[in-house]
């Protein structure tokens, strides 16, 4: 049963394109004032689900609501409650930052004076006042994305939908966007975030739904998802990379877990249920004549959670297809 107590609700959402069933009965709930992450590889169905919540697509089955408003029956009201940004900033490169925001504000129905006031308000909120008079073509990737977010916030939506908001951004620009999302949450805005960046979901989301093959295969707070695959991960750097195959056999025997080979030829890691077994694994390496340069025990990463749940890592970052 749909209620208005949640920001977002989905019950058995299904969507098919041709013979391809993209969403296969999605259920989820998003609390008001939270950041909720949809995590999954290309083609998982994240963008399709977002487009249903944004009333851009109609579900073939099930129901979805935004603040208690049905996305099909109450589509106009839903559109008035949300802001949406796609995978790439939708700004006019020839206009200045202020002109871009004034254009969007006028399209929303503000008169010229009110549009100018709204533009200045959000330029200041997103740290763009000094660059307000410059053409958007002179903005960095992070500044363009912040300008895009400012445009989405002109109508002060209660829900902001971010579909892959940091696609193609450098680390500095990505951090700028992350800071902006945190500020929006502090101001009470609910944020629905789709991402393939595991670190992004870990840093921003209060709860995460892992989507794969059109279904939710895991859901919970980041700490809950990490705890579901074990209490820790042991990381080892070997003194001699030539011994990695032998080290892999030793670790597998002690830890009774799959051993992952790192990008560097001397690196390995594996799940360790507790510190005592991790220490035993290091001792076993020493007894086998395998010297280590470095070892550590840490909590599982979301990357390891996704690997444990799906049997594969997330796909490389890139533009998601229509799915």
mmCIF file of C-alpha atoms in Angstrom:
data_model
loop_
_atom_site.group_PDB
_atom_site.id
_atom_site.type_symbol
_atom_site.label_atom_id
_atom_site.label_comp_id
_atom_site.label_asym_id
_atom_site.label_seq_id
_atom_site.Cartn_x
_atom_site.Cartn_y
_atom_site.Cartn_z
ATOM 1 C CA UNK A 1 0.000 0.000 0.000
ATOM 2 C CA UNK A 2 1.375 3.391 -1.050
ATOM 3 C CA UNK A 3 1.514 6.118 1.619
ATOM 4 C CA UNK A 4 2.860 9.662 1.795
ATOM 5 C CA UNK A 5 5.168 8.895 4.714
ATOM 6 C CA UNK A 6 8.010 7.906 2.393
ATOM 7 C CA UNK A 7 9.691 10.084 -0.225
ATOM 8 C CA UNK A 8 9.723 7.238 -2.731
ATOM 9 C CA UNK A 9 8.019 3.866 -2.882
ATOM 10 C CA UNK A 10 8.048 1.145 -5.506
ATOM 11 C CA UNK A 11 5.998 -2.035 -5.403
ATOM 12 C CA UNK A 12 6.654 -4.751 -7.968
ATOM 13 C CA UNK A 13 7.809 -2.351 -10.700
ATOM 14 C CA UNK A 14 8.284 -4.046 -14.066
ATOM 15 C CA UNK A 15 9.378 -2.650 -17.418
ATOM 16 C CA UNK A 16 10.039 -4.379 -20.739
ATOM 17 C CA UNK A 17 11.601 -3.057 -23.926
ATOM 18 C CA UNK A 18 10.762 -5.380 -26.776
ATOM 19 C CA UNK A 19 11.660 -8.856 -25.589
ATOM 20 C CA UNK A 20 14.020 -7.572 -22.884
ATOM 21 C CA UNK A 21 12.614 -7.422 -19.351
ATOM 22 C CA UNK A 22 14.636 -4.600 -17.830
ATOM 23 C CA UNK A 23 12.915 -4.330 -14.431
ATOM 24 C CA UNK A 24 11.654 -7.544 -12.869
ATOM 25 C CA UNK A 25 9.606 -6.573 -9.849
ATOM 26 C CA UNK A 26 11.501 -3.792 -8.057
ATOM 27 C CA UNK A 27 10.492 -3.029 -4.455
ATOM 28 C CA UNK A 28 12.044 -0.203 -2.462
ATOM 29 C CA UNK A 29 11.331 2.577 0.025
ATOM 30 C CA UNK A 30 13.230 5.847 0.441
ATOM 31 C CA UNK A 31 12.883 7.891 3.623
ATOM 32 C CA UNK A 32 12.343 11.637 3.470
ATOM 33 C CA UNK A 33 15.466 13.750 3.864
ATOM 34 C CA UNK A 34 17.866 10.922 3.048
ATOM 35 C CA UNK A 35 20.326 10.124 0.272
ATOM 36 C CA UNK A 36 19.411 6.795 -1.312
ATOM 37 C CA UNK A 37 21.833 5.126 -3.685
ATOM 38 C CA UNK A 38 20.993 2.839 -6.613
ATOM 39 C CA UNK A 39 24.169 0.893 -7.285
ATOM 40 C CA UNK A 40 24.752 -1.413 -10.209
ATOM 41 C CA UNK A 41 26.581 -1.999 -13.494
ATOM 42 C CA UNK A 42 25.608 -0.774 -16.960
ATOM 43 C CA UNK A 43 22.276 -2.215 -18.038
ATOM 44 C CA UNK A 44 21.172 -3.092 -14.488
ATOM 45 C CA UNK A 45 17.990 -1.018 -14.830
ATOM 46 C CA UNK A 46 18.949 1.999 -12.700
ATOM 47 C CA UNK A 47 18.163 4.664 -15.284
ATOM 48 C CA UNK A 48 14.909 2.955 -16.261
ATOM 49 C CA UNK A 49 13.788 3.016 -12.625
ATOM 50 C CA UNK A 50 14.776 6.672 -12.275
ATOM 51 C CA UNK A 51 12.840 7.572 -15.428
ATOM 52 C CA UNK A 52 9.741 5.868 -14.020
ATOM 53 C CA UNK A 53 9.971 7.891 -10.799
ATOM 54 C CA UNK A 54 10.475 11.029 -12.918
ATOM 55 C CA UNK A 55 7.337 10.191 -14.983
ATOM 56 C CA UNK A 56 9.424 9.919 -18.164
ATOM 57 C CA UNK A 57 8.461 6.240 -18.521
ATOM 58 C CA UNK A 58 5.323 4.340 -17.549
ATOM 59 C CA UNK A 59 5.821 1.045 -15.717
ATOM 60 C CA UNK A 60 4.388 -2.082 -17.330
ATOM 61 C CA UNK A 61 3.481 -3.470 -13.923
ATOM 62 C CA UNK A 62 3.484 -2.552 -10.251
ATOM 63 C CA UNK A 63 3.160 0.912 -8.735
ATOM 64 C CA UNK A 64 5.478 3.776 -7.835
ATOM 65 C CA UNK A 65 4.883 6.940 -5.833
ATOM 66 C CA UNK A 66 6.726 10.146 -4.961
ATOM 67 C CA UNK A 67 5.597 11.632 -1.633
ATOM 68 C CA UNK A 68 2.415 9.568 -1.925
ATOM 69 C CA UNK A 69 1.670 10.756 -5.471
ATOM 70 C CA UNK A 70 1.241 7.986 -8.025
ATOM 71 C CA UNK A 71 3.698 8.490 -10.911
ATOM 72 C CA UNK A 72 1.027 7.580 -13.489
ATOM 73 C CA UNK A 73 -2.204 9.051 -12.100
ATOM 74 C CA UNK A 74 -0.564 12.128 -10.542
ATOM 75 C CA UNK A 75 2.229 12.679 -13.076
ATOM 76 C CA UNK A 76 1.886 16.483 -13.225
ATOM 77 C CA UNK A 77 2.021 16.819 -9.433
ATOM 78 C CA UNK A 78 5.030 14.499 -9.273
ATOM 79 C CA UNK A 79 6.909 16.638 -11.801
ATOM 80 C CA UNK A 80 6.272 19.654 -9.616
ATOM 81 C CA UNK A 81 7.864 17.935 -6.619
ATOM 82 C CA UNK A 82 11.124 16.791 -8.201
ATOM 83 C CA UNK A 83 14.297 18.076 -9.806
ATOM 84 C CA UNK A 84 16.191 15.852 -12.225
ATOM 85 C CA UNK A 85 19.717 15.926 -13.596
ATOM 86 C CA UNK A 86 20.927 13.423 -16.167
ATOM 87 C CA UNK A 87 24.340 11.945 -16.740
ATOM 88 C CA UNK A 88 25.649 15.098 -18.428
ATOM 89 C CA UNK A 89 25.186 18.744 -17.483
ATOM 90 C CA UNK A 90 22.384 20.350 -19.530
ATOM 91 C CA UNK A 91 23.675 23.915 -19.673
ATOM 92 C CA UNK A 92 24.048 26.343 -22.585
ATOM 93 C CA UNK A 93 27.781 26.810 -23.109
ATOM 94 C CA UNK A 94 27.347 30.247 -24.717
ATOM 95 C CA UNK A 95 25.349 31.718 -21.834
ATOM 96 C CA UNK A 96 26.848 32.800 -18.535
ATOM 97 C CA UNK A 97 26.081 30.949 -15.357
ATOM 98 C CA UNK A 98 23.583 33.623 -14.292
ATOM 99 C CA UNK A 99 21.953 33.682 -17.736
ATOM 100 C CA UNK A 100 21.546 29.904 -17.672
ATOM 101 C CA UNK A 101 19.764 29.996 -14.337
ATOM 102 C CA UNK A 102 17.612 32.971 -15.305
ATOM 103 C CA UNK A 103 16.546 31.116 -18.462
ATOM 104 C CA UNK A 104 15.481 28.065 -16.478
ATOM 105 C CA UNK A 105 13.731 30.247 -13.885
ATOM 106 C CA UNK A 106 11.743 32.071 -16.578
ATOM 107 C CA UNK A 107 10.717 28.697 -18.037
ATOM 108 C CA UNK A 108 9.443 27.793 -14.567
ATOM 109 C CA UNK A 109 7.184 30.855 -14.615
ATOM 110 C CA UNK A 110 9.180 33.418 -12.624
ATOM 111 C CA UNK A 111 9.063 37.026 -13.832
ATOM 112 C CA UNK A 112 12.371 38.709 -14.723
ATOM 113 C CA UNK A 113 12.960 40.206 -11.257
ATOM 114 C CA UNK A 114 12.135 36.990 -9.411
ATOM 115 C CA UNK A 115 14.193 34.935 -11.877
ATOM 116 C CA UNK A 116 17.235 37.131 -11.246
ATOM 117 C CA UNK A 117 16.781 36.786 -7.483
ATOM 118 C CA UNK A 118 16.454 32.978 -7.709
ATOM 119 C CA UNK A 119 19.504 32.774 -9.967
ATOM 120 C CA UNK A 120 21.646 34.803 -7.552
ATOM 121 C CA UNK A 121 20.378 32.765 -4.589
ATOM 122 C CA UNK A 122 21.444 29.444 -6.098
ATOM 123 C CA UNK A 123 24.678 30.756 -7.590
ATOM 124 C CA UNK A 124 25.646 31.711 -4.069
ATOM 125 C CA UNK A 125 24.447 28.406 -2.600
ATOM 126 C CA UNK A 126 26.558 26.415 -5.065
ATOM 127 C CA UNK A 127 29.659 28.606 -4.792
ATOM 128 C CA UNK A 128 29.376 30.061 -8.305
ATOM 129 C CA UNK A 129 28.871 33.761 -7.590
ATOM 130 C CA UNK A 130 32.371 34.800 -8.691
ATOM 131 C CA UNK A 131 31.981 32.928 -11.991
ATOM 132 C CA UNK A 132 28.347 33.996 -12.540
ATOM 133 C CA UNK A 133 29.178 36.342 -15.434
ATOM 134 C CA UNK A 134 31.469 33.944 -17.278
ATOM 135 C CA UNK A 135 30.259 31.776 -20.181
ATOM 136 C CA UNK A 136 29.581 28.190 -19.097
ATOM 137 C CA UNK A 137 32.123 27.100 -21.722
ATOM 138 C CA UNK A 138 34.824 28.465 -19.391
ATOM 139 C CA UNK A 139 33.598 26.423 -16.423
ATOM 140 C CA UNK A 140 35.375 23.306 -15.230
ATOM 141 C CA UNK A 141 33.522 19.982 -15.304
ATOM 142 C CA UNK A 142 32.699 20.295 -11.622
ATOM 143 C CA UNK A 143 31.422 23.857 -12.039
ATOM 144 C CA UNK A 144 29.195 22.837 -14.959
ATOM 145 C CA UNK A 145 27.739 20.023 -12.885
ATOM 146 C CA UNK A 146 27.114 22.380 -9.951
ATOM 147 C CA UNK A 147 25.412 24.815 -12.326
ATOM 148 C CA UNK A 148 23.253 21.952 -13.573
ATOM 149 C CA UNK A 149 22.349 21.068 -9.982
ATOM 150 C CA UNK A 150 21.521 24.713 -9.274
ATOM 151 C CA UNK A 151 19.134 24.712 -12.252
ATOM 152 C CA UNK A 152 17.439 21.590 -10.893
ATOM 153 C CA UNK A 153 16.989 23.300 -7.514
ATOM 154 C CA UNK A 154 15.439 26.545 -8.815
ATOM 155 C CA UNK A 155 11.945 25.360 -7.977
ATOM 156 C CA UNK A 156 13.110 24.077 -4.565
ATOM 157 C CA UNK A 157 12.045 20.469 -5.230
ATOM 158 C CA UNK A 158 11.567 18.190 -2.266
ATOM 159 C CA UNK A 159 13.272 15.399 -4.215
ATOM 160 C CA UNK A 160 16.414 15.697 -6.357
ATOM 161 C CA UNK A 161 17.117 12.808 -8.726
ATOM 162 C CA UNK A 162 20.771 12.477 -9.750
ATOM 163 C CA UNK A 163 21.474 9.992 -12.534
ATOM 164 C CA UNK A 164 25.228 9.286 -12.625
ATOM 165 C CA UNK A 165 26.023 12.874 -11.485
ATOM 166 C CA UNK A 166 29.821 12.553 -11.584
ATOM 167 C CA UNK A 167 30.238 10.681 -14.868
ATOM 168 C CA UNK A 168 33.466 11.785 -16.553
ATOM 169 C CA UNK A 169 34.529 14.183 -13.790
ATOM 170 C CA UNK A 170 38.047 14.355 -12.390
ATOM 171 C CA UNK A 171 38.510 13.593 -8.651
ATOM 172 C CA UNK A 172 38.515 17.264 -7.630
ATOM 173 C CA UNK A 173 35.292 18.007 -9.519
ATOM 174 C CA UNK A 174 33.732 14.848 -8.125
ATOM 175 C CA UNK A 175 34.487 16.007 -4.574
ATOM 176 C CA UNK A 176 32.857 19.354 -5.347
ATOM 177 C CA UNK A 177 29.663 17.606 -6.410
ATOM 178 C CA UNK A 178 29.756 15.351 -3.337
ATOM 179 C CA UNK A 179 30.024 18.402 -1.071
ATOM 180 C CA UNK A 180 27.017 19.921 -2.817
ATOM 181 C CA UNK A 181 24.927 16.772 -2.343
ATOM 182 C CA UNK A 182 25.772 16.751 1.374
ATOM 183 C CA UNK A 183 24.644 20.376 1.699
ATOM 184 C CA UNK A 184 21.361 19.593 -0.038
ATOM 185 C CA UNK A 185 20.714 16.744 2.368
ATOM 186 C CA UNK A 186 21.486 18.992 5.340
ATOM 187 C CA UNK A 187 18.864 21.415 3.985
ATOM 188 C CA UNK A 188 16.270 18.630 4.009
ATOM 189 C CA UNK A 189 16.239 17.643 0.339
ATOM 190 C CA UNK A 190 15.732 13.959 -0.426
ATOM 191 C CA UNK A 191 18.271 12.711 -2.984
ATOM 192 C CA UNK A 192 17.951 9.652 -5.215
ATOM 193 C CA UNK A 193 21.399 8.861 -6.578
ATOM 194 C CA UNK A 194 22.304 6.336 -9.269
ATOM 195 C CA UNK A 195 25.968 5.498 -9.532
ATOM 196 C CA UNK A 196 28.550 2.937 -10.551
ATOM 197 C CA UNK A 197 31.152 4.561 -8.297
ATOM 198 C CA UNK A 198 31.294 2.411 -5.178
ATOM 199 C CA UNK A 199 33.151 5.106 -3.260
ATOM 200 C CA UNK A 200 30.454 7.626 -4.196
ATOM 201 C CA UNK A 201 27.684 5.414 -2.815
ATOM 202 C CA UNK A 202 29.715 4.701 0.317
ATOM 203 C CA UNK A 203 30.371 8.371 1.056
ATOM 204 C CA UNK A 204 26.969 9.825 0.252
ATOM 205 C CA UNK A 205 24.181 7.276 0.662
ATOM 206 C CA UNK A 206 22.325 6.549 3.889
ATOM 207 C CA UNK A 207 20.982 3.376 2.291
ATOM 208 C CA UNK A 208 21.828 1.535 -0.916
ATOM 209 C CA UNK A 209 19.942 -0.805 -3.216
ATOM 210 C CA UNK A 210 22.227 -3.046 -5.268
ATOM 211 C CA UNK A 211 20.495 -3.672 -8.597
ATOM 212 C CA UNK A 212 21.556 -6.345 -11.063
ATOM 213 C CA UNK A 213 19.574 -7.892 -13.879
ATOM 214 C CA UNK A 214 16.540 -5.733 -13.150
ATOM 215 C CA UNK A 215 16.101 -6.832 -9.526
ATOM 216 C CA UNK A 216 17.228 -5.601 -6.116
ATOM 217 C CA UNK A 217 19.708 -8.229 -4.957
ATOM 218 C CA UNK A 218 20.716 -6.476 -1.712
ATOM 219 C CA UNK A 219 19.560 -3.443 0.255
ATOM 220 C CA UNK A 220 20.694 -1.681 3.401
ATOM 221 C CA UNK A 221 23.004 0.898 4.920
ATOM 222 C CA UNK A 222 26.605 0.727 3.638
ATOM 223 C CA UNK A 223 27.797 -0.675 6.958
ATOM 224 C CA UNK A 224 25.097 -3.374 6.874
ATOM 225 C CA UNK A 225 26.052 -4.440 3.367
ATOM 226 C CA UNK A 226 29.716 -4.631 4.321
ATOM 227 C CA UNK A 227 28.940 -6.676 7.420
ATOM 228 C CA UNK A 228 26.952 -9.128 5.284
ATOM 229 C CA UNK A 229 30.109 -10.402 3.571
ATOM 230 C CA UNK A 230 32.311 -10.766 6.640
ATOM 231 C CA UNK A 231 34.016 -8.762 9.317
ATOM 232 C CA UNK A 232 37.135 -7.859 7.382
ATOM 233 C CA UNK A 233 39.519 -8.230 4.485
ATOM 234 C CA UNK A 234 43.194 -9.063 4.741
ATOM 235 C CA UNK A 235 45.467 -7.282 2.260
ATOM 236 C CA UNK A 236 48.979 -8.584 1.570
ATOM 237 C CA UNK A 237 51.947 -7.185 -0.376
ATOM 238 C CA UNK A 238 54.680 -9.719 -1.048
ATOM 239 C CA UNK A 239 58.414 -9.142 -1.002
ATOM 240 C CA UNK A 240 58.713 -11.232 -4.184
ATOM 241 C CA UNK A 241 55.959 -11.085 -6.784
ATOM 242 C CA UNK A 242 57.097 -14.442 -8.179
ATOM 243 C CA UNK A 243 55.659 -16.105 -5.059
ATOM 244 C CA UNK A 244 52.105 -14.847 -5.584
ATOM 245 C CA UNK A 245 50.701 -18.149 -6.887
ATOM 246 C CA UNK A 246 52.098 -19.987 -3.874
ATOM 247 C CA UNK A 247 50.840 -17.258 -1.517
ATOM 248 C CA UNK A 248 47.385 -17.559 -3.062
ATOM 249 C CA UNK A 249 47.287 -21.284 -2.275
ATOM 250 C CA UNK A 250 48.404 -20.714 1.322
ATOM 251 C CA UNK A 251 45.857 -17.965 1.967
ATOM 252 C CA UNK A 252 43.042 -19.954 0.426
ATOM 253 C CA UNK A 253 43.879 -22.924 2.617
ATOM 254 C CA UNK A 254 43.887 -20.934 5.846
ATOM 255 C CA UNK A 255 41.059 -18.483 5.172
ATOM 256 C CA UNK A 256 38.782 -20.892 3.290
ATOM 257 C CA UNK A 257 37.862 -18.045 0.966
ATOM 258 C CA UNK A 258 38.517 -16.925 -2.581
ATOM 259 C CA UNK A 259 41.711 -14.910 -2.920
ATOM 260 C CA UNK A 260 41.638 -11.848 -5.163
ATOM 261 C CA UNK A 261 44.755 -10.867 -7.080
ATOM 262 C CA UNK A 262 45.493 -7.148 -7.006
ATOM 263 C CA UNK A 263 46.415 -4.929 -9.927
ATOM 264 C CA UNK A 264 50.039 -4.970 -8.755
ATOM 265 C CA UNK A 265 51.818 -8.341 -9.263
ATOM 266 C CA UNK A 266 52.728 -8.579 -5.565
ATOM 267 C CA UNK A 267 49.247 -7.839 -4.129
ATOM 268 C CA UNK A 268 46.545 -10.202 -2.842
ATOM 269 C CA UNK A 269 43.450 -9.866 -0.683
ATOM 270 C CA UNK A 270 40.796 -12.144 0.785
ATOM 271 C CA UNK A 271 37.911 -12.073 3.239
ATOM 272 C CA UNK A 272 38.905 -12.877 6.829
ATOM 273 C CA UNK A 273 36.141 -13.712 9.338
ATOM 274 C CA UNK A 274 38.114 -12.430 12.329
ATOM 275 C CA UNK A 275 41.540 -10.952 13.250
ATOM 276 C CA UNK A 276 42.845 -14.214 14.715
ATOM 277 C CA UNK A 277 42.408 -16.077 11.444
ATOM 278 C CA UNK A 278 43.977 -13.165 9.560
ATOM 279 C CA UNK A 279 47.012 -13.367 11.853
ATOM 280 C CA UNK A 280 47.183 -17.134 11.303
ATOM 281 C CA UNK A 281 47.194 -16.552 7.531
ATOM 282 C CA UNK A 282 50.188 -14.223 7.804
ATOM 283 C CA UNK A 283 52.000 -16.755 10.026
ATOM 284 C CA UNK A 284 51.278 -19.487 7.472
ATOM 285 C CA UNK A 285 52.895 -17.389 4.757
ATOM 286 C CA UNK A 286 56.009 -16.967 6.889
ATOM 287 C CA UNK A 287 56.187 -20.713 7.606
ATOM 288 C CA UNK A 288 55.990 -21.352 3.865
ATOM 289 C CA UNK A 289 58.992 -19.090 3.283
ATOM 290 C CA UNK A 290 56.893 -16.331 1.691
ATOM 291 C CA UNK A 291 58.067 -12.923 2.881
ATOM 292 C CA UNK A 292 55.583 -10.044 3.098
ATOM 293 C CA UNK A 293 56.371 -6.361 2.752
ATOM 294 C CA UNK A 294 53.004 -5.175 4.048
ATOM 295 C CA UNK A 295 49.749 -6.578 5.383
ATOM 296 C CA UNK A 296 46.611 -5.082 6.868
ATOM 297 C CA UNK A 297 43.094 -5.998 7.961
ATOM 298 C CA UNK A 298 40.259 -3.670 6.984
ATOM 299 C CA UNK A 299 36.476 -3.715 6.757
ATOM 300 C CA UNK A 300 35.126 -4.919 3.400
ATOM 301 C CA UNK A 301 34.678 -2.285 0.703
ATOM 302 C CA UNK A 302 31.490 -1.898 -1.295
ATOM 303 C CA UNK A 303 33.475 -3.233 -4.250
ATOM 304 C CA UNK A 304 34.026 -6.457 -2.314
ATOM 305 C CA UNK A 305 30.349 -6.501 -1.315
ATOM 306 C CA UNK A 306 29.272 -6.244 -4.934
ATOM 307 C CA UNK A 307 31.760 -8.934 -5.959
ATOM 308 C CA UNK A 308 30.519 -11.252 -3.196
ATOM 309 C CA UNK A 309 26.859 -10.697 -4.093
ATOM 310 C CA UNK A 310 27.064 -10.854 -7.885
ATOM 311 C CA UNK A 311 30.216 -12.893 -8.451
ATOM 312 C CA UNK A 312 31.801 -10.106 -10.491
ATOM 313 C CA UNK A 313 33.015 -6.523 -10.021
ATOM 314 C CA UNK A 314 31.014 -3.556 -11.248
ATOM 315 C CA UNK A 315 31.515 -2.617 -14.878
ATOM 316 C CA UNK A 316 33.899 0.237 -15.762
ATOM 317 C CA UNK A 317 32.397 3.690 -15.452
ATOM 318 C CA UNK A 318 30.710 4.860 -18.620
ATOM 319 C CA UNK A 319 27.514 6.161 -20.084
ATOM 320 C CA UNK A 320 24.678 3.805 -19.312
ATOM 321 C CA UNK A 321 22.467 2.640 -22.131
ATOM 322 C CA UNK A 322 18.743 3.361 -22.102
ATOM 323 C CA UNK A 323 18.458 0.600 -19.532
#
